[in-house]
mmCIF file of C-alpha atoms and ligand atoms in Angstrom:
data_model
loop_
_atom_site.group_PDB
_atom_site.id
_atom_site.type_symbol
_atom_site.label_atom_id
_atom_site.label_comp_id
_atom_site.label_asym_id
_atom_site.label_seq_id
_atom_site.Cartn_x
_atom_site.Cartn_y
_atom_site.Cartn_z
ATOM 1 C CA MET A 1 27.472 -36.781 -22.423
ATOM 2 C CA THR A 2 24.727 -37.446 -25.058
ATOM 3 C CA ALA A 3 21.694 -37.466 -22.385
ATOM 4 C CA ILE A 4 22.319 -34.033 -21.749
ATOM 5 C CA HIS A 5 20.711 -31.829 -24.369
ATOM 6 C CA LEU A 6 21.682 -28.228 -24.687
ATOM 7 C CA ARG A 7 18.838 -26.330 -26.670
ATOM 8 C CA ALA A 8 21.114 -24.500 -29.250
ATOM 9 C CA GLU A 9 19.941 -21.229 -30.020
ATOM 10 C CA ASP A 10 20.318 -21.515 -33.935
ATOM 11 C CA ASP A 11 18.557 -18.568 -35.050
ATOM 12 C CA ALA A 12 20.009 -16.280 -32.573
ATOM 13 C CA GLU A 13 21.738 -14.493 -35.417
ATOM 14 C CA SER A 14 18.803 -13.691 -37.462
ATOM 15 C CA ARG A 15 16.603 -12.547 -34.577
ATOM 16 C CA PRO A 16 17.616 -9.005 -33.375
ATOM 17 C CA GLY A 17 16.155 -6.664 -35.632
ATOM 18 C CA ALA A 18 14.076 -8.884 -37.530
ATOM 19 C CA VAL A 19 10.952 -7.256 -39.130
ATOM 20 C CA LEU A 20 7.770 -8.124 -37.584
ATOM 21 C CA SER A 21 4.259 -7.818 -39.144
ATOM 22 C CA PHE A 22 1.474 -8.056 -36.535
ATOM 23 C CA PRO A 23 -2.088 -9.595 -37.772
ATOM 24 C CA SER A 24 -4.858 -6.988 -37.312
ATOM 25 C CA ARG A 25 -6.889 -6.625 -34.373
ATOM 26 C CA GLY A 26 -9.775 -9.363 -34.332
ATOM 27 C CA MET A 27 -7.912 -11.687 -36.343
ATOM 28 C CA PRO A 28 -8.141 -15.245 -34.661
ATOM 29 C CA ALA A 29 -4.526 -16.321 -33.328
ATOM 30 C CA ARG A 30 -2.870 -19.263 -35.049
ATOM 31 C CA ALA A 31 -3.163 -22.629 -33.533
ATOM 32 C CA PRO A 32 -1.187 -22.674 -30.337
ATOM 33 C CA ARG A 33 2.056 -24.726 -30.331
ATOM 34 C CA SER A 34 4.443 -25.207 -27.848
ATOM 35 C CA ARG A 35 3.817 -22.944 -24.619
ATOM 36 C CA LEU A 36 5.549 -19.609 -24.327
ATOM 37 C CA HIS A 37 6.867 -19.086 -20.951
ATOM 38 C CA LEU A 38 7.323 -15.769 -19.112
ATOM 39 C CA SER A 39 11.169 -16.060 -18.654
ATOM 40 C CA PRO A 40 12.405 -19.325 -19.770
ATOM 41 C CA PRO A 41 16.246 -19.878 -19.180
ATOM 42 C CA SER A 42 18.358 -19.446 -22.256
ATOM 43 C CA LEU A 43 21.546 -21.392 -22.747
ATOM 44 C CA VAL A 44 24.597 -19.938 -24.557
ATOM 45 C CA GLY A 45 25.920 -23.137 -25.920
ATOM 46 C CA GLY A 46 29.364 -23.103 -23.782
ATOM 47 C CA GLU A 47 27.645 -24.561 -20.473
ATOM 48 C CA LEU A 48 28.658 -28.057 -20.918
ATOM 49 C CA ALA A 49 32.238 -27.374 -21.871
ATOM 50 C CA VAL A 50 32.793 -25.320 -18.612
ATOM 51 C CA LEU A 51 30.869 -27.928 -16.449
ATOM 52 C CA SER A 52 32.657 -30.843 -17.949
ATOM 53 C CA ARG A 53 36.178 -29.104 -17.208
ATOM 54 C CA THR A 54 35.099 -28.132 -13.817
ATOM 55 C CA LEU A 55 34.095 -31.809 -13.026
ATOM 56 C CA THR A 56 37.253 -33.325 -14.994
ATOM 57 C CA ASP A 57 39.321 -31.003 -12.733
ATOM 58 C CA GLY A 58 37.699 -32.580 -9.778
ATOM 59 C CA TRP A 59 35.746 -29.398 -8.658
ATOM 60 C CA ILE A 60 32.359 -29.852 -7.252
ATOM 61 C CA ALA A 61 32.113 -28.356 -3.874
ATOM 62 C CA PRO A 62 31.312 -24.545 -3.252
ATOM 63 C CA ALA A 63 34.857 -23.721 -3.233
ATOM 64 C CA GLY A 64 37.939 -23.370 -5.472
ATOM 65 C CA PRO A 65 38.765 -21.881 -8.800
ATOM 66 C CA VAL A 66 35.548 -21.977 -10.317
ATOM 67 C CA PRO A 67 33.215 -20.099 -7.929
ATOM 68 C CA GLU A 68 36.208 -17.666 -7.460
ATOM 69 C CA SER A 69 36.352 -17.043 -11.443
ATOM 70 C CA PHE A 70 32.594 -16.615 -11.271
ATOM 71 C CA GLU A 71 32.859 -14.016 -8.525
ATOM 72 C CA GLN A 72 35.517 -12.250 -10.681
ATOM 73 C CA ALA A 73 33.179 -12.266 -13.670
ATOM 74 C CA ILE A 74 30.480 -10.841 -11.811
ATOM 75 C CA GLY A 75 32.508 -8.086 -10.397
ATOM 76 C CA GLU A 76 33.534 -7.187 -13.743
ATOM 77 C CA ALA A 77 29.882 -7.220 -15.039
ATOM 78 C CA THR A 78 28.666 -5.247 -12.084
ATOM 79 C CA THR A 79 31.623 -2.969 -11.486
ATOM 80 C CA PHE A 80 31.606 -4.032 -7.840
ATOM 81 C CA ASN A 81 35.066 -4.682 -6.134
ATOM 82 C CA HIS A 82 33.915 -7.444 -3.679
ATOM 83 C CA VAL A 83 31.478 -10.062 -4.470
ATOM 84 C CA ALA A 84 30.272 -13.235 -2.836
ATOM 85 C CA ALA A 85 28.637 -15.820 -4.922
ATOM 86 C CA VAL A 86 26.127 -17.801 -2.998
ATOM 87 C CA ALA A 87 23.329 -20.375 -3.261
ATOM 88 C CA SER A 88 20.290 -17.849 -4.197
ATOM 89 C CA GLY A 89 19.330 -14.367 -4.417
ATOM 90 C CA THR A 90 17.299 -14.864 -1.047
ATOM 91 C CA ALA A 91 20.407 -16.188 0.528
ATOM 92 C CA ALA A 92 22.314 -12.957 -0.632
ATOM 93 C CA LEU A 93 19.657 -10.733 0.785
ATOM 94 C CA HIS A 94 19.480 -12.828 4.114
ATOM 95 C CA LEU A 95 23.257 -12.337 4.390
ATOM 96 C CA GLY A 96 22.905 -8.764 3.572
ATOM 97 C CA TYR A 97 20.506 -8.342 6.247
ATOM 98 C CA ARG A 98 22.965 -10.259 8.932
ATOM 99 C CA VAL A 99 26.011 -8.089 7.947
ATOM 100 C CA LEU A 100 23.838 -4.980 8.601
ATOM 101 C CA GLY A 101 22.994 -6.183 12.008
ATOM 102 C CA VAL A 102 19.294 -6.636 11.455
ATOM 103 C CA GLU A 103 17.797 -8.093 14.821
ATOM 104 C CA ARG A 104 14.351 -8.848 16.349
ATOM 105 C CA GLY A 105 12.236 -5.672 16.621
ATOM 106 C CA ASP A 106 14.201 -3.604 13.899
ATOM 107 C CA GLU A 107 12.461 -2.295 11.083
ATOM 108 C CA VAL A 108 13.400 -2.818 7.648
ATOM 109 C CA TRP A 109 11.771 -0.956 4.927
ATOM 110 C CA THR A 110 11.054 -1.850 1.377
ATOM 111 C CA GLN A 111 8.700 -1.210 -1.573
ATOM 112 C CA SER A 112 5.364 -2.821 -1.340
ATOM 113 C CA LEU A 113 5.585 -3.832 -5.129
ATOM 114 C CA THR A 114 8.011 -6.595 -5.004
ATOM 115 C CA PHE A 115 8.691 -10.371 -4.850
ATOM 116 C CA VAL A 116 8.161 -11.772 -1.296
ATOM 117 C CA ALA A 117 12.024 -12.814 -1.172
ATOM 118 C CA THR A 118 13.117 -9.222 -0.739
ATOM 119 C CA ILE A 119 11.750 -8.983 2.663
ATOM 120 C CA ALA A 120 11.020 -12.746 3.751
ATOM 121 C CA PRO A 121 14.786 -13.146 5.403
ATOM 122 C CA ALA A 122 14.437 -10.158 7.544
ATOM 123 C CA VAL A 123 11.077 -11.125 8.575
ATOM 124 C CA GLN A 124 12.341 -14.371 9.620
ATOM 125 C CA MET A 125 15.033 -12.846 11.578
ATOM 126 C CA GLY A 126 12.124 -10.983 13.759
ATOM 127 C CA ALA A 127 12.504 -7.613 11.959
ATOM 128 C CA ARG A 128 9.249 -5.678 11.548
ATOM 129 C CA PRO A 129 8.535 -4.853 7.426
ATOM 130 C CA ARG A 130 7.150 -1.427 6.473
ATOM 131 C CA PHE A 131 6.147 -1.124 3.043
ATOM 132 C CA LEU A 132 6.629 1.909 0.960
ATOM 133 C CA ASP A 133 4.474 2.750 -2.318
ATOM 134 C CA VAL A 134 6.262 3.145 -5.512
ATOM 135 C CA ALA A 135 6.802 6.250 -8.000
ATOM 136 C CA ALA A 136 4.520 6.512 -11.013
ATOM 137 C CA GLU A 137 7.738 7.246 -13.174
ATOM 138 C CA SER A 138 9.903 4.159 -12.256
ATOM 139 C CA TRP A 139 7.642 1.698 -10.265
ATOM 140 C CA THR A 140 10.282 1.781 -7.715
ATOM 141 C CA MET A 141 10.579 3.163 -4.280
ATOM 142 C CA ASP A 142 9.166 6.539 -4.290
ATOM 143 C CA PRO A 143 12.030 8.847 -2.644
ATOM 144 C CA ASN A 144 8.983 11.320 -1.600
ATOM 145 C CA VAL A 145 7.268 8.666 0.405
ATOM 146 C CA LEU A 146 10.645 7.713 1.623
ATOM 147 C CA GLU A 147 11.665 11.157 3.042
ATOM 148 C CA SER A 148 8.422 11.835 4.739
ATOM 149 C CA ALA A 149 8.618 8.188 6.486
ATOM 150 C CA LEU A 150 12.038 8.967 7.616
ATOM 151 C CA GLN A 151 11.505 12.262 8.934
ATOM 152 C CA ARG A 152 8.614 10.742 11.139
ATOM 153 C CA ALA A 153 10.807 7.978 12.208
ATOM 154 C CA ALA A 154 13.740 10.073 13.330
ATOM 155 C CA GLN A 155 11.241 12.255 15.250
ATOM 156 C CA ARG A 156 9.899 8.959 16.875
ATOM 157 C CA GLY A 157 13.644 7.860 17.585
ATOM 158 C CA LYS A 158 12.892 4.773 15.383
ATOM 159 C CA LEU A 159 14.950 4.594 12.207
ATOM 160 C CA PRO A 160 14.762 1.559 10.062
ATOM 161 C CA ARG A 161 18.089 -0.939 10.437
ATOM 162 C CA ALA A 162 18.071 -0.910 6.340
ATOM 163 C CA VAL A 163 16.206 0.513 3.565
ATOM 164 C CA VAL A 164 15.821 -1.861 0.498
ATOM 165 C CA PRO A 165 14.829 -0.549 -2.654
ATOM 166 C CA VAL A 166 14.153 -2.919 -5.527
ATOM 167 C CA ASP A 167 15.142 -2.402 -9.351
ATOM 168 C CA LEU A 168 11.869 -3.809 -10.318
ATOM 169 C CA TYR A 169 11.381 -6.022 -13.439
ATOM 170 C CA GLY A 170 15.061 -4.886 -14.233
ATOM 171 C CA GLN A 171 14.246 -0.908 -13.720
ATOM 172 C CA PRO A 172 16.878 0.538 -11.729
ATOM 173 C CA CYS A 173 15.406 2.664 -8.698
ATOM 174 C CA ASP A 174 16.384 6.098 -8.325
ATOM 175 C CA LEU A 175 19.295 5.454 -6.154
ATOM 176 C CA ASP A 176 21.036 8.660 -5.793
ATOM 177 C CA ALA A 177 17.734 9.965 -4.261
ATOM 178 C CA ILE A 178 17.345 7.305 -1.727
ATOM 179 C CA LEU A 179 21.120 7.201 -0.858
ATOM 180 C CA THR A 180 21.087 11.171 -0.249
ATOM 181 C CA LEU A 181 17.880 10.801 2.012
ATOM 182 C CA CYS A 182 19.137 7.549 3.910
ATOM 183 C CA GLY A 183 22.605 9.119 4.226
ATOM 184 C CA ARG A 184 21.009 12.038 6.074
ATOM 185 C CA TRP A 185 19.990 9.578 8.873
ATOM 186 C CA GLY A 186 22.740 7.375 8.478
ATOM 187 C CA VAL A 187 20.470 4.299 7.328
ATOM 188 C CA PRO A 188 22.246 1.548 5.072
ATOM 189 C CA VAL A 189 20.798 0.895 1.875
ATOM 190 C CA LEU A 190 20.672 -2.846 0.521
ATOM 191 C CA CYS A 191 19.417 -2.773 -3.046
ATOM 192 C CA ASP A 192 17.649 -5.968 -4.351
ATOM 193 C CA SER A 193 18.912 -5.980 -7.999
ATOM 194 C CA ALA A 194 17.990 -9.467 -8.411
ATOM 195 C CA GLU A 195 16.107 -8.738 -11.612
ATOM 196 C CA ALA A 196 18.720 -6.031 -12.729
ATOM 197 C CA MET A 197 21.834 -7.388 -13.592
ATOM 198 C CA GLY A 198 22.910 -5.415 -16.655
ATOM 199 C CA ALA A 199 20.896 -2.472 -16.041
ATOM 200 C CA ARG A 200 22.364 0.981 -15.718
ATOM 201 C CA TYR A 201 21.425 3.965 -13.672
ATOM 202 C CA ARG A 202 22.685 7.275 -14.728
ATOM 203 C CA ASP A 203 26.333 6.880 -15.943
ATOM 204 C CA ARG A 204 26.759 3.709 -13.924
ATOM 205 C CA ALA A 205 26.175 -0.008 -13.275
ATOM 206 C CA VAL A 206 23.012 -0.707 -11.275
ATOM 207 C CA GLY A 207 23.265 -0.585 -7.536
ATOM 208 C CA LYS A 208 26.652 1.161 -7.528
ATOM 209 C CA GLY A 209 26.758 3.446 -4.551
ATOM 210 C CA ALA A 210 24.629 1.318 -2.266
ATOM 211 C CA ALA A 211 26.009 -0.470 0.836
ATOM 212 C CA LEU A 212 25.123 -3.834 -0.438
ATOM 213 C CA VAL A 213 23.614 -5.161 -3.787
ATOM 214 C CA ALA A 214 21.836 -8.568 -3.967
ATOM 215 C CA PHE A 215 21.887 -10.440 -7.505
ATOM 216 C CA SER A 216 20.042 -13.813 -8.472
ATOM 217 C CA PHE A 217 20.867 -16.320 -10.839
ATOM 218 C CA ASN A 218 17.640 -18.253 -10.368
ATOM 219 C CA GLY A 219 16.517 -20.064 -13.760
ATOM 220 C CA ASN A 220 13.923 -17.203 -14.624
ATOM 221 C CA LYS A 221 16.720 -14.464 -14.315
ATOM 222 C CA ILE A 222 18.593 -12.874 -17.128
ATOM 223 C CA ILE A 223 21.683 -14.718 -16.526
ATOM 224 C CA THR A 224 21.249 -18.187 -14.771
ATOM 225 C CA ALA A 225 23.643 -20.702 -12.915
ATOM 226 C CA GLY A 226 20.534 -22.938 -12.492
ATOM 227 C CA GLY A 227 20.101 -21.107 -9.144
ATOM 228 C CA GLY A 228 22.275 -19.110 -7.282
ATOM 229 C CA GLY A 229 22.980 -15.501 -6.186
ATOM 230 C CA ALA A 230 25.476 -12.840 -5.472
ATOM 231 C CA LEU A 231 26.154 -10.346 -2.680
ATOM 232 C CA ALA A 232 28.226 -7.495 -3.913
ATOM 233 C CA SER A 233 29.679 -4.287 -2.426
ATOM 234 C CA ASP A 234 32.605 -1.924 -2.663
ATOM 235 C CA ASP A 235 33.223 -2.476 1.063
ATOM 236 C CA PRO A 236 35.619 -5.522 1.450
ATOM 237 C CA ALA A 237 34.534 -5.942 5.242
ATOM 238 C CA LEU A 238 30.854 -6.477 4.400
ATOM 239 C CA ILE A 239 31.650 -9.121 1.846
ATOM 240 C CA ALA A 240 34.598 -10.787 4.147
ATOM 241 C CA ARG A 241 31.716 -10.928 6.993
ATOM 242 C CA ALA A 242 29.165 -12.360 4.528
ATOM 243 C CA ARG A 243 31.433 -14.998 3.228
ATOM 244 C CA HIS A 244 32.160 -15.902 6.808
ATOM 245 C CA LEU A 245 28.701 -16.373 7.495
ATOM 246 C CA ALA A 246 27.957 -18.336 4.205
ATOM 247 C CA SER A 247 30.296 -20.779 5.185
ATOM 248 C CA GLN A 248 28.959 -21.848 8.682
ATOM 249 C CA ALA A 249 30.769 -18.984 10.557
ATOM 250 C CA LYS A 250 33.933 -20.935 11.161
ATOM 251 C CA GLU A 251 36.829 -19.439 13.087
ATOM 252 C CA VAL A 252 40.304 -19.811 12.296
ATOM 253 C CA ALA A 253 41.172 -22.829 14.433
ATOM 254 C CA PRO A 254 42.328 -26.617 13.654
ATOM 255 C CA HIS A 255 39.030 -27.527 15.268
ATOM 256 C CA TYR A 256 35.745 -26.291 14.539
ATOM 257 C CA GLN A 257 35.135 -22.927 16.317
ATOM 258 C CA HIS A 258 32.332 -20.693 16.117
ATOM 259 C CA GLU A 259 31.869 -17.082 17.658
ATOM 260 C CA THR A 260 28.203 -17.066 16.031
ATOM 261 C CA THR A 261 26.020 -19.241 13.882
ATOM 262 C CA GLY A 262 26.089 -19.076 9.819
ATOM 263 C CA TYR A 263 24.691 -20.783 7.130
ATOM 264 C CA SER A 264 25.600 -23.171 4.459
ATOM 265 C CA TYR A 265 25.009 -20.683 1.447
ATOM 266 C CA GLY A 266 27.931 -21.478 -0.712
ATOM 267 C CA LEU A 267 27.412 -21.920 -4.493
ATOM 268 C CA SER A 268 28.564 -25.180 -5.562
ATOM 269 C CA SER A 269 31.316 -25.396 -8.524
ATOM 270 C CA VAL A 270 28.741 -27.127 -10.588
ATOM 271 C CA LEU A 271 26.573 -24.270 -10.725
ATOM 272 C CA ALA A 272 29.258 -21.713 -10.746
ATOM 273 C CA ALA A 273 30.370 -23.290 -13.754
ATOM 274 C CA VAL A 274 26.968 -22.865 -15.641
ATOM 275 C CA GLY A 275 27.027 -19.213 -14.304
ATOM 276 C CA LEU A 276 30.446 -18.598 -15.539
ATOM 277 C CA ALA A 277 29.597 -19.709 -19.014
ATOM 278 C CA GLN A 278 26.446 -17.663 -19.023
ATOM 279 C CA ILE A 279 27.707 -14.373 -17.774
ATOM 280 C CA GLY A 280 29.620 -13.312 -20.878
ATOM 281 C CA ALA A 281 26.096 -13.161 -22.759
ATOM 282 C CA LEU A 282 24.780 -10.553 -20.301
ATOM 283 C CA SER A 283 24.780 -7.573 -22.602
ATOM 284 C CA THR A 284 23.560 -9.638 -25.358
ATOM 285 C CA ARG A 285 20.688 -10.924 -23.279
ATOM 286 C CA VAL A 286 19.811 -7.331 -22.172
ATOM 287 C CA ALA A 287 19.712 -6.211 -25.582
ATOM 288 C CA GLU A 288 17.485 -9.322 -26.461
ATOM 289 C CA ARG A 289 14.940 -8.226 -23.834
ATOM 290 C CA ARG A 290 15.064 -4.498 -24.563
ATOM 291 C CA LEU A 291 14.081 -5.526 -28.073
ATOM 292 C CA VAL A 292 11.450 -7.694 -26.940
ATOM 293 C CA PHE A 293 9.836 -4.739 -25.011
ATOM 294 C CA GLU A 294 10.180 -2.503 -27.955
ATOM 295 C CA ARG A 295 8.344 -4.997 -30.328
ATOM 296 C CA TYR A 296 5.440 -5.142 -27.679
ATOM 297 C CA VAL A 297 5.246 -1.252 -27.885
ATOM 298 C CA GLU A 298 5.248 -1.591 -31.675
ATOM 299 C CA GLY A 299 2.608 -4.305 -31.800
ATOM 300 C CA LEU A 300 0.267 -3.024 -29.040
ATOM 301 C CA GLY A 301 1.409 0.687 -28.505
ATOM 302 C CA ASN A 302 -1.729 1.795 -30.792
ATOM 303 C CA LEU A 303 -4.359 0.022 -28.910
ATOM 304 C CA PRO A 304 -6.718 2.139 -26.658
ATOM 305 C CA GLY A 305 -6.317 1.505 -23.103
ATOM 306 C CA ILE A 306 -2.904 -0.249 -23.201
ATOM 307 C CA GLY A 307 0.153 1.373 -21.496
ATOM 308 C CA PHE A 308 3.706 0.244 -20.562
ATOM 309 C CA MET A 309 5.874 0.289 -17.641
ATOM 310 C CA PRO A 310 7.905 3.636 -18.185
ATOM 311 C CA GLU A 311 11.527 3.941 -18.313
ATOM 312 C CA PRO A 312 12.895 7.386 -16.775
ATOM 313 C CA ALA A 313 15.552 9.319 -18.092
ATOM 314 C CA TRP A 314 18.145 8.227 -15.503
ATOM 315 C CA ALA A 315 17.350 4.400 -16.070
ATOM 316 C CA ARG A 316 18.380 1.915 -18.864
ATOM 317 C CA ALA A 317 16.454 -1.126 -17.581
ATOM 318 C CA THR A 318 17.030 -4.693 -18.470
ATOM 319 C CA ARG A 319 13.357 -5.167 -19.372
ATOM 320 C CA TRP A 320 13.621 -8.617 -17.371
ATOM 321 C CA LEU A 321 9.925 -8.599 -17.902
ATOM 322 C CA SER A 322 7.979 -6.548 -20.157
ATOM 323 C CA VAL A 323 4.818 -5.209 -18.497
ATOM 324 C CA ILE A 324 1.443 -3.712 -19.956
ATOM 325 C CA LEU A 325 -1.155 -1.827 -18.012
ATOM 326 C CA ILE A 326 -4.671 -2.637 -19.281
ATOM 327 C CA ASP A 327 -7.443 0.130 -18.519
ATOM 328 C CA PRO A 328 -10.391 -2.119 -18.724
ATOM 329 C CA LYS A 329 -12.976 0.716 -19.542
ATOM 330 C CA VAL A 330 -11.034 1.851 -22.510
ATOM 331 C CA PHE A 331 -9.349 -1.620 -23.784
ATOM 332 C CA GLY A 332 -12.809 -3.285 -23.424
ATOM 333 C CA ALA A 333 -11.238 -6.512 -21.329
ATOM 334 C CA THR A 334 -9.585 -6.765 -18.074
ATOM 335 C CA ARG A 335 -6.288 -7.744 -17.217
ATOM 336 C CA GLU A 336 -7.578 -11.108 -15.984
ATOM 337 C CA ALA A 337 -9.691 -11.633 -19.167
ATOM 338 C CA VAL A 338 -6.571 -11.048 -21.247
ATOM 339 C CA ARG A 339 -4.425 -13.459 -19.003
ATOM 340 C CA ARG A 340 -7.045 -16.057 -19.481
ATOM 341 C CA ALA A 341 -6.996 -15.543 -23.370
ATOM 342 C CA LEU A 342 -3.252 -15.769 -23.258
ATOM 343 C CA ASP A 343 -3.245 -18.918 -21.240
ATOM 344 C CA ALA A 344 -5.935 -20.522 -23.611
ATOM 345 C CA ALA A 345 -3.589 -19.864 -26.554
ATOM 346 C CA ASN A 346 -0.652 -21.678 -24.693
ATOM 347 C CA ILE A 347 0.944 -18.362 -23.508
ATOM 348 C CA GLU A 348 2.255 -17.693 -19.860
ATOM 349 C CA SER A 349 1.652 -14.492 -18.583
ATOM 350 C CA ARG A 350 1.263 -13.287 -14.855
ATOM 351 C CA PRO A 351 -0.173 -10.295 -13.118
ATOM 352 C CA VAL A 352 2.352 -7.841 -11.683
ATOM 353 C CA TRP A 353 3.516 -8.771 -8.134
ATOM 354 C CA LYS A 354 0.655 -8.341 -5.491
ATOM 355 C CA PRO A 355 1.832 -5.697 -2.944
ATOM 356 C CA LEU A 356 3.328 -6.954 0.051
ATOM 357 C CA HIS A 357 1.173 -4.820 2.138
ATOM 358 C CA MET A 358 -1.818 -6.811 0.616
ATOM 359 C CA GLN A 359 -0.470 -10.140 1.329
ATOM 360 C CA PRO A 360 -1.939 -12.099 4.458
ATOM 361 C CA ALA A 361 1.600 -12.950 5.476
ATOM 362 C CA PHE A 362 2.504 -9.409 6.495
ATOM 363 C CA ARG A 363 -1.021 -8.694 8.041
ATOM 364 C CA GLY A 364 -0.575 -5.633 10.244
ATOM 365 C CA ALA A 365 2.644 -4.161 8.610
ATOM 366 C CA ARG A 366 2.817 -0.402 8.051
ATOM 367 C CA TYR A 367 2.155 0.908 4.587
ATOM 368 C CA ASP A 368 3.149 4.347 3.346
ATOM 369 C CA GLY A 369 1.903 5.921 0.388
ATOM 370 C CA GLY A 370 -1.152 5.996 -2.167
ATOM 371 C CA GLY A 371 -2.486 3.383 -4.070
ATOM 372 C CA LEU A 372 -0.183 2.881 -7.262
ATOM 373 C CA SER A 373 1.309 -0.456 -5.892
ATOM 374 C CA GLY A 374 -2.422 -1.780 -5.900
ATOM 375 C CA GLN A 375 -3.509 -0.152 -9.294
ATOM 376 C CA PHE A 376 -0.220 -1.952 -11.046
ATOM 377 C CA PHE A 377 -1.240 -5.131 -9.344
ATOM 378 C CA GLU A 378 -4.642 -4.745 -10.640
ATOM 379 C CA HIS A 379 -4.142 -3.696 -14.009
ATOM 380 C CA GLY A 380 -0.562 -4.800 -14.765
ATOM 381 C CA LEU A 381 0.267 -8.161 -16.712
ATOM 382 C CA CYS A 382 4.003 -9.439 -17.314
ATOM 383 C CA LEU A 383 4.145 -10.861 -20.963
ATOM 384 C CA PRO A 384 6.773 -13.600 -22.157
ATOM 385 C CA SER A 385 10.092 -11.639 -22.297
ATOM 386 C CA GLY A 386 12.705 -14.301 -22.673
ATOM 387 C CA THR A 387 14.667 -15.406 -25.925
ATOM 388 C CA MET A 388 12.011 -15.964 -28.455
ATOM 389 C CA THR A 389 11.502 -15.486 -32.323
ATOM 390 C CA ALA A 390 9.529 -12.814 -33.892
ATOM 391 C CA GLU A 391 6.961 -15.086 -34.857
ATOM 392 C CA GLU A 392 6.486 -16.369 -31.325
ATOM 393 C CA GLN A 393 6.011 -12.994 -30.228
ATOM 394 C CA ALA A 394 3.441 -12.184 -32.648
ATOM 395 C CA ARG A 395 1.420 -14.985 -31.304
ATOM 396 C CA VAL A 396 1.371 -13.011 -28.126
ATOM 397 C CA VAL A 397 0.720 -9.777 -29.654
ATOM 398 C CA ALA A 398 -2.307 -11.159 -31.781
ATOM 399 C CA VAL A 399 -3.923 -12.673 -28.953
ATOM 400 C CA ILE A 400 -3.994 -9.445 -26.857
ATOM 401 C CA ARG A 401 -4.927 -7.589 -29.948
ATOM 402 C CA GLY A 402 -7.999 -10.072 -30.308
ATOM 403 C CA CYS A 403 -9.054 -9.202 -26.923
ATOM 404 C CA CYS A 404 -9.523 -5.522 -27.385
ATOM 405 C CA LYS A 405 -13.066 -4.528 -27.581
ATOM 406 C CA GLY A 406 -12.234 -0.577 -27.327
HETATM 407 C C1 PLP B 1 14.188 -13.651 -7.920
HETATM 408 C C2 PLP B 1 14.397 -12.473 -7.048
HETATM 409 C C3 PLP B 1 14.685 -12.828 -5.623
HETATM 410 C C4 PLP B 1 15.146 -14.161 -5.161
HETATM 411 O O1 PLP B 1 16.277 -14.608 -5.862
HETATM 412 P P1 PLP B 1 16.411 -16.279 -5.884
HETATM 413 O O2 PLP B 1 17.731 -16.372 -6.466
HETATM 414 O O3 PLP B 1 15.176 -17.005 -6.598
HETATM 415 O O4 PLP B 1 16.504 -16.628 -4.262
HETATM 416 C C5 PLP B 1 14.806 -11.616 -4.925
HETATM 417 N N1 PLP B 1 14.055 -10.613 -5.046
HETATM 418 C C6 PLP B 1 13.623 -10.361 -6.344
HETATM 419 C C7 PLP B 1 12.869 -9.062 -6.804
HETATM 420 C C8 PLP B 1 13.503 -11.331 -7.412
HETATM 421 O O5 PLP B 1 12.851 -11.366 -8.675
#
């Protein structure tokens, strides 16, 4: 027992709402201490107890009451009626593509500005990806780009097998607009909400209304199981099919009988126990991340050439990562110069996702839209966004202010 050290959040009470004072621009940053990470996991404190009970009761495999309880908790947190907890968010997406019937030669459309895992399983299944630009108001799939692409695809007689919007950095996509367009042509929507559990779109939970939604419990996500994911839907048949495929597609028979091949994608009871302990803190974590974003706005908003990822009126984002935009001509330093300065101060930051249409892995894939995805990549920087003290966040702000020559 003593070998496992849970990092207690001893000052969690005092943190939200703490008053910050930011050092003035040009002041040297304090001597760097421990490295500040982009999105480190935060433990709630109850993980060890649930884990211990799970093991004591003899549950380890990806079956039994603990994964079931976790699925139920995910359903409550996301308002989906049917949930399959699986080994990763990528596995959830893979299963989503399988249950939607993606086959070799099919087209699957997603936004270019996303993590590779959104589309990787479809490509591995032989689908052809097509990348769409994002909208300036949300940085998520642009419904106008989607509409003209769908119109042209319908004329050609080759509609996509699935459209996959992404709730980027926790920002819900404009799902109603996307559902209306896809509904017109009967194209199913699989929402990649890996970064957005706990976000809200209009008056409902994120993703609600899509045929399928994928979530992730990777170590860097808002709620973590140490690894894991979930596929959610309000259609029981889709989740039953996903469950069947996730456990090697075993038919009901005394021997092993298979009509198709599946995967070993179950979530072990050990990981589910961690996730179960974590998920109760979802709304607290979202509030914390939103507060982190507000503090960046407070500390950096008056600098020339600094912008922020917007939040449209219909969105309540998780702010999984806080993202700034740096206009080098006005700010006086490039995004890369700021990233290096942060790194030298022992602070991790990262450029916004490199658009998938610019990735060598997808050479030759079609791209629709303008240059927004590329601009956000060129000028966008993701800042430390996890649980941290006001003092730690002030370190980040001070380094960025020190880079400003505008
Ligand atoms: C994290 C993430 C995934 C993959 O989730 P894993 O659990 O790491 O497999 C997929 N899409 C997006 C947008 C993500 O951020």
